[in-house]
């Protein structure tokens, strides 16, 4: 079967050209476990993941985390090196397939996290190193195999989450830029290597948060690329027009940047965008979203606030940022983990945890090729914006104990602790939350708070205000009062707003006071949330009404004086009002903290 693409005219306030593959999958095998990585070589597709078998014609054929098949016919090939643990990344260079992941052995031979494999025979190559950490991404260019992830050393030589090897000799290369936290993704274009992840700094430079470019030969930071992604970057792609990033956060984003880092367009989804690929002017996005927002605005849990259209785990965007009608509809919670483009034969490959595509069984891998029908699509959204003045998902931190502000407003939280107090990262959903010190009595208890700087734009004045967090608290962790988040004090002038859990009953409350009056106004939740389960808490001020919402349901309300204003000079604090003895220390876990004004 011949697979190709054709130009499709997409009418959105004017004719825009886009080449979009069909929404019907081409023939291919399925797999009995997740697919994390895909690479193309001519008519061959290479797949890696945590599967142990390829599913063909109702039969399971053993393939230990590595497999290859014909892209045009879907026929499984004999190529079968096998790995003893998850393969997270693949790259092809000529007749060599490079693999990286959690494995200790490939083809029955010792290979620590990285390996080279003959692309035709499956015979293991000479690349062999001791790698401390977990590789997440690979890219090939400039005679090098670039590796990124959570890395600390290779063969005893320090590496800060990035490394490279010679593609000819297999030796460790001197290329060693430094990222201070995990690098999830790589892309190469025009002599640059683009890095995406959860890091705060590259080569010690602060302005490189989450997305940066370094020289492909020297590793020197390229200061000409200055994007400002609002949350962690899961995946990257590049073409002659620029760089494309898939972001997580409160909802997800796909963003197209120029080579200077300016935003060309943004699309917003109601869940993380985890994979991205570009082919013939169309950007393909995958993740665990179910809807594409019609503007750049979304709310708590990523819900589109200004309208949406169904795009279940997959979407396509034309060169102007318009959402196309391509909507194959995958399933699953995680959904799509990886995308790869093969322009030579017009193929888009999709891998992940899904088990159906367009309502038919297609487990964990699918590919698409051929032209779509023309159609009208929603317009491109306006310039990027965020409905939040501050938001924190705690999915990344650095050694200084700071946490990024996902709103893009730069309100970084910094840790303040006494008596050995420390925060712990705990799993929550697909990311992490933070756990505060355990319950304690006495003056020498461990205490921790997170605080922003003094930030006037977190003051609502008389405007409407919403703020909230996800909270986990057990019955044994309650006390007389525990602050989840707070800005200002009722007795210090300037007013305050606060979310807390009161008393051993574990009932949440929202509190506000006016800048000129110490009287506090309290909306109390009617039931305990101290049950060892996660709950979403939200406080809403709308005119003279203050209400508390638990798990998206109103749980209590109070009336505010008309004109109540909050203009405090105090910082935003999480987990307590300070580090003093009577600090109302929170003892559970919190995640997804946010503030929205207006």
PDB file of C-alpha atoms in Angstrom, residues 247-360:
ATOM      1  CA  UNK A 247       3.551  21.356  27.959  1.00  0.00           C
ATOM      2  CA  UNK A 248       1.811  20.064  31.066  1.00  0.00           C
ATOM      3  CA  UNK A 249       0.471  22.118  33.971  1.00  0.00           C
ATOM      4  CA  UNK A 250      -3.137  23.024  34.788  1.00  0.00           C
ATOM      5  CA  UNK A 251      -4.339  21.607  31.525  1.00  0.00           C
ATOM      6  CA  UNK A 252      -1.801  21.357  28.715  1.00  0.00           C
ATOM      7  CA  UNK A 253      -0.446  23.509  25.917  1.00  0.00           C
ATOM      8  CA  UNK A 254       1.098  23.113  22.502  1.00  0.00           C
ATOM      9  CA  UNK A 255       3.210  26.156  21.635  1.00  0.00           C
ATOM     10  CA  UNK A 256       5.027  27.097  18.431  1.00  0.00           C
ATOM     11  CA  UNK A 257       8.081  29.333  18.872  1.00  0.00           C
ATOM     12  CA  UNK A 258      10.295  31.213  16.453  1.00  0.00           C
ATOM     13  CA  UNK A 259      14.018  30.494  16.586  1.00  0.00           C
ATOM     14  CA  UNK A 260      14.319  33.588  18.772  1.00  0.00           C
ATOM     15  CA  UNK A 261      11.847  32.130  21.281  1.00  0.00           C
ATOM     16  CA  UNK A 262       8.893  34.378  20.418  1.00  0.00           C
ATOM     17  CA  UNK A 263       5.500  32.658  20.564  1.00  0.00           C
ATOM     18  CA  UNK A 264       3.914  32.109  17.128  1.00  0.00           C
ATOM     19  CA  UNK A 265       0.754  30.398  18.398  1.00  0.00           C
ATOM     20  CA  UNK A 266      -0.632  28.528  21.409  1.00  0.00           C
ATOM     21  CA  UNK A 267      -3.289  25.826  21.678  1.00  0.00           C
ATOM     22  CA  UNK A 268      -4.684  24.870  25.073  1.00  0.00           C
ATOM     23  CA  UNK A 269      -6.139  21.501  26.137  1.00  0.00           C
ATOM     24  CA  UNK A 270      -7.908  20.183  29.239  1.00  0.00           C
ATOM     25  CA  UNK A 271      -5.047  17.780  30.055  1.00  0.00           C
ATOM     26  CA  UNK A 272      -1.295  17.521  29.603  1.00  0.00           C
ATOM     27  CA  UNK A 273       0.173  17.637  26.113  1.00  0.00           C
ATOM     28  CA  UNK A 274       2.833  14.908  26.305  1.00  0.00           C
ATOM     29  CA  UNK A 275       3.943  14.388  22.700  1.00  0.00           C
ATOM     30  CA  UNK A 276       4.465  16.548  19.625  1.00  0.00           C
ATOM     31  CA  UNK A 277       5.587  16.109  16.015  1.00  0.00           C
ATOM     32  CA  UNK A 278       5.543  18.335  12.931  1.00  0.00           C
ATOM     33  CA  UNK A 279       5.195  17.300   9.295  1.00  0.00           C
ATOM     34  CA  UNK A 280       4.452  19.286   6.134  1.00  0.00           C
ATOM     35  CA  UNK A 281       3.296  22.375   8.003  1.00  0.00           C
ATOM     36  CA  UNK A 282       0.992  20.559  10.439  1.00  0.00           C
ATOM     37  CA  UNK A 283       1.744  20.036  14.120  1.00  0.00           C
ATOM     38  CA  UNK A 284       0.408  16.853  15.728  1.00  0.00           C
ATOM     39  CA  UNK A 285      -0.153  16.778  19.489  1.00  0.00           C
ATOM     40  CA  UNK A 286      -0.832  13.856  21.820  1.00  0.00           C
ATOM     41  CA  UNK A 287      -1.485  13.564  25.529  1.00  0.00           C
ATOM     42  CA  UNK A 288      -4.153  12.675  28.066  1.00  0.00           C
ATOM     43  CA  UNK A 289      -6.507  15.521  27.165  1.00  0.00           C
ATOM     44  CA  UNK A 290     -10.090  15.041  26.007  1.00  0.00           C
ATOM     45  CA  UNK A 291     -10.870  18.534  24.713  1.00  0.00           C
ATOM     46  CA  UNK A 292      -9.174  21.398  22.922  1.00  0.00           C
ATOM     47  CA  UNK A 293     -10.065  24.842  24.268  1.00  0.00           C
ATOM     48  CA  UNK A 294     -11.299  27.457  21.812  1.00  0.00           C
ATOM     49  CA  UNK A 295      -9.243  30.155  23.600  1.00  0.00           C
ATOM     50  CA  UNK A 296      -6.122  30.083  25.767  1.00  0.00           C
ATOM     51  CA  UNK A 297      -8.196  30.199  28.968  1.00  0.00           C
ATOM     52  CA  UNK A 298      -8.710  27.193  31.210  1.00  0.00           C
ATOM     53  CA  UNK A 299      -9.537  26.773  34.867  1.00  0.00           C
ATOM     54  CA  UNK A 300      -9.135  24.377  37.759  1.00  0.00           C
ATOM     55  CA  UNK A 301      -8.212  20.863  36.620  1.00  0.00           C
ATOM     56  CA  UNK A 302      -7.572  22.319  33.172  1.00  0.00           C
ATOM     57  CA  UNK A 303     -11.267  22.738  32.289  1.00  0.00           C
ATOM     58  CA  UNK A 304     -11.769  24.972  29.231  1.00  0.00           C
ATOM     59  CA  UNK A 305     -13.608  28.091  30.442  1.00  0.00           C
ATOM     60  CA  UNK A 306     -14.524  29.704  27.092  1.00  0.00           C
ATOM     61  CA  UNK A 307     -15.707  26.709  25.097  1.00  0.00           C
ATOM     62  CA  UNK A 308     -14.081  23.594  23.675  1.00  0.00           C
ATOM     63  CA  UNK A 309     -14.246  20.942  20.976  1.00  0.00           C
ATOM     64  CA  UNK A 310     -13.631  17.189  21.459  1.00  0.00           C
ATOM     65  CA  UNK A 311     -10.058  16.087  20.799  1.00  0.00           C
ATOM     66  CA  UNK A 312      -9.535  12.855  22.704  1.00  0.00           C
ATOM     67  CA  UNK A 313      -5.771  12.300  23.196  1.00  0.00           C
ATOM     68  CA  UNK A 314      -4.874  13.551  19.684  1.00  0.00           C
ATOM     69  CA  UNK A 315      -5.136  16.818  17.754  1.00  0.00           C
ATOM     70  CA  UNK A 316      -3.593  18.551  14.733  1.00  0.00           C
ATOM     71  CA  UNK A 317      -2.837  22.256  14.257  1.00  0.00           C
ATOM     72  CA  UNK A 318      -2.084  24.077  11.013  1.00  0.00           C
ATOM     73  CA  UNK A 319       0.768  26.521  10.461  1.00  0.00           C
ATOM     74  CA  UNK A 320      -1.310  29.510  11.583  1.00  0.00           C
ATOM     75  CA  UNK A 321      -2.289  27.893  14.884  1.00  0.00           C
ATOM     76  CA  UNK A 322      -5.757  26.814  13.769  1.00  0.00           C
ATOM     77  CA  UNK A 323      -7.112  23.539  15.104  1.00  0.00           C
ATOM     78  CA  UNK A 324      -7.855  21.191  12.187  1.00  0.00           C
ATOM     79  CA  UNK A 325     -10.692  18.668  12.061  1.00  0.00           C
ATOM     80  CA  UNK A 326      -8.289  15.731  12.460  1.00  0.00           C
ATOM     81  CA  UNK A 327      -9.601  13.862  15.512  1.00  0.00           C
ATOM     82  CA  UNK A 328      -8.905  10.093  15.570  1.00  0.00           C
ATOM     83  CA  UNK A 329     -10.078   9.716  19.237  1.00  0.00           C
ATOM     84  CA  UNK A 330      -7.859   7.469  21.326  1.00  0.00           C
ATOM     85  CA  UNK A 331      -8.790   6.201  24.792  1.00  0.00           C
ATOM     86  CA  UNK A 332      -7.199   5.607  28.182  1.00  0.00           C
ATOM     87  CA  UNK A 333      -6.074   7.771  31.072  1.00  0.00           C
ATOM     88  CA  UNK A 334      -2.459   8.357  30.076  1.00  0.00           C
ATOM     89  CA  UNK A 335      -3.403   8.257  26.395  1.00  0.00           C
ATOM     90  CA  UNK A 336      -0.596   9.201  23.994  1.00  0.00           C
ATOM     91  CA  UNK A 337       3.019   9.189  25.203  1.00  0.00           C
ATOM     92  CA  UNK A 338       4.970   9.715  21.976  1.00  0.00           C
ATOM     93  CA  UNK A 339       4.628  10.893  18.364  1.00  0.00           C
ATOM     94  CA  UNK A 340       7.032  10.550  15.444  1.00  0.00           C
ATOM     95  CA  UNK A 341       6.836  11.886  11.877  1.00  0.00           C
ATOM     96  CA  UNK A 342       8.162  10.305   8.682  1.00  0.00           C
ATOM     97  CA  UNK A 343       7.820  12.965   5.951  1.00  0.00           C
ATOM     98  CA  UNK A 344       9.430  10.720   3.326  1.00  0.00           C
ATOM     99  CA  UNK A 345       6.362   8.459   3.271  1.00  0.00           C
ATOM    100  CA  UNK A 346       3.847  10.841   4.891  1.00  0.00           C
ATOM    101  CA  UNK A 347       3.397   8.861   8.106  1.00  0.00           C
ATOM    102  CA  UNK A 348       2.598   9.946  11.657  1.00  0.00           C
ATOM    103  CA  UNK A 349       3.236   7.283  14.307  1.00  0.00           C
ATOM    104  CA  UNK A 350       1.512   7.351  17.702  1.00  0.00           C
ATOM    105  CA  UNK A 351       2.462   5.398  20.814  1.00  0.00           C
ATOM    106  CA  UNK A 352       1.151   5.236  24.368  1.00  0.00           C
ATOM    107  CA  UNK A 353      -1.256   3.388  26.647  1.00  0.00           C
ATOM    108  CA  UNK A 354      -4.452   3.572  24.557  1.00  0.00           C
ATOM    109  CA  UNK A 355      -6.244   0.423  23.406  1.00  0.00           C
ATOM    110  CA  UNK A 356      -8.658   1.858  20.847  1.00  0.00           C
ATOM    111  CA  UNK A 357      -8.448   4.395  18.010  1.00  0.00           C
ATOM    112  CA  UNK A 358     -11.587   5.760  16.331  1.00  0.00           C
ATOM    113  CA  UNK A 359     -13.568   3.191  18.312  1.00  0.00           C
ATOM    114  CA  UNK A 360     -11.668   0.144  16.984  1.00  0.00           C
TER     115      UNK A 360
END
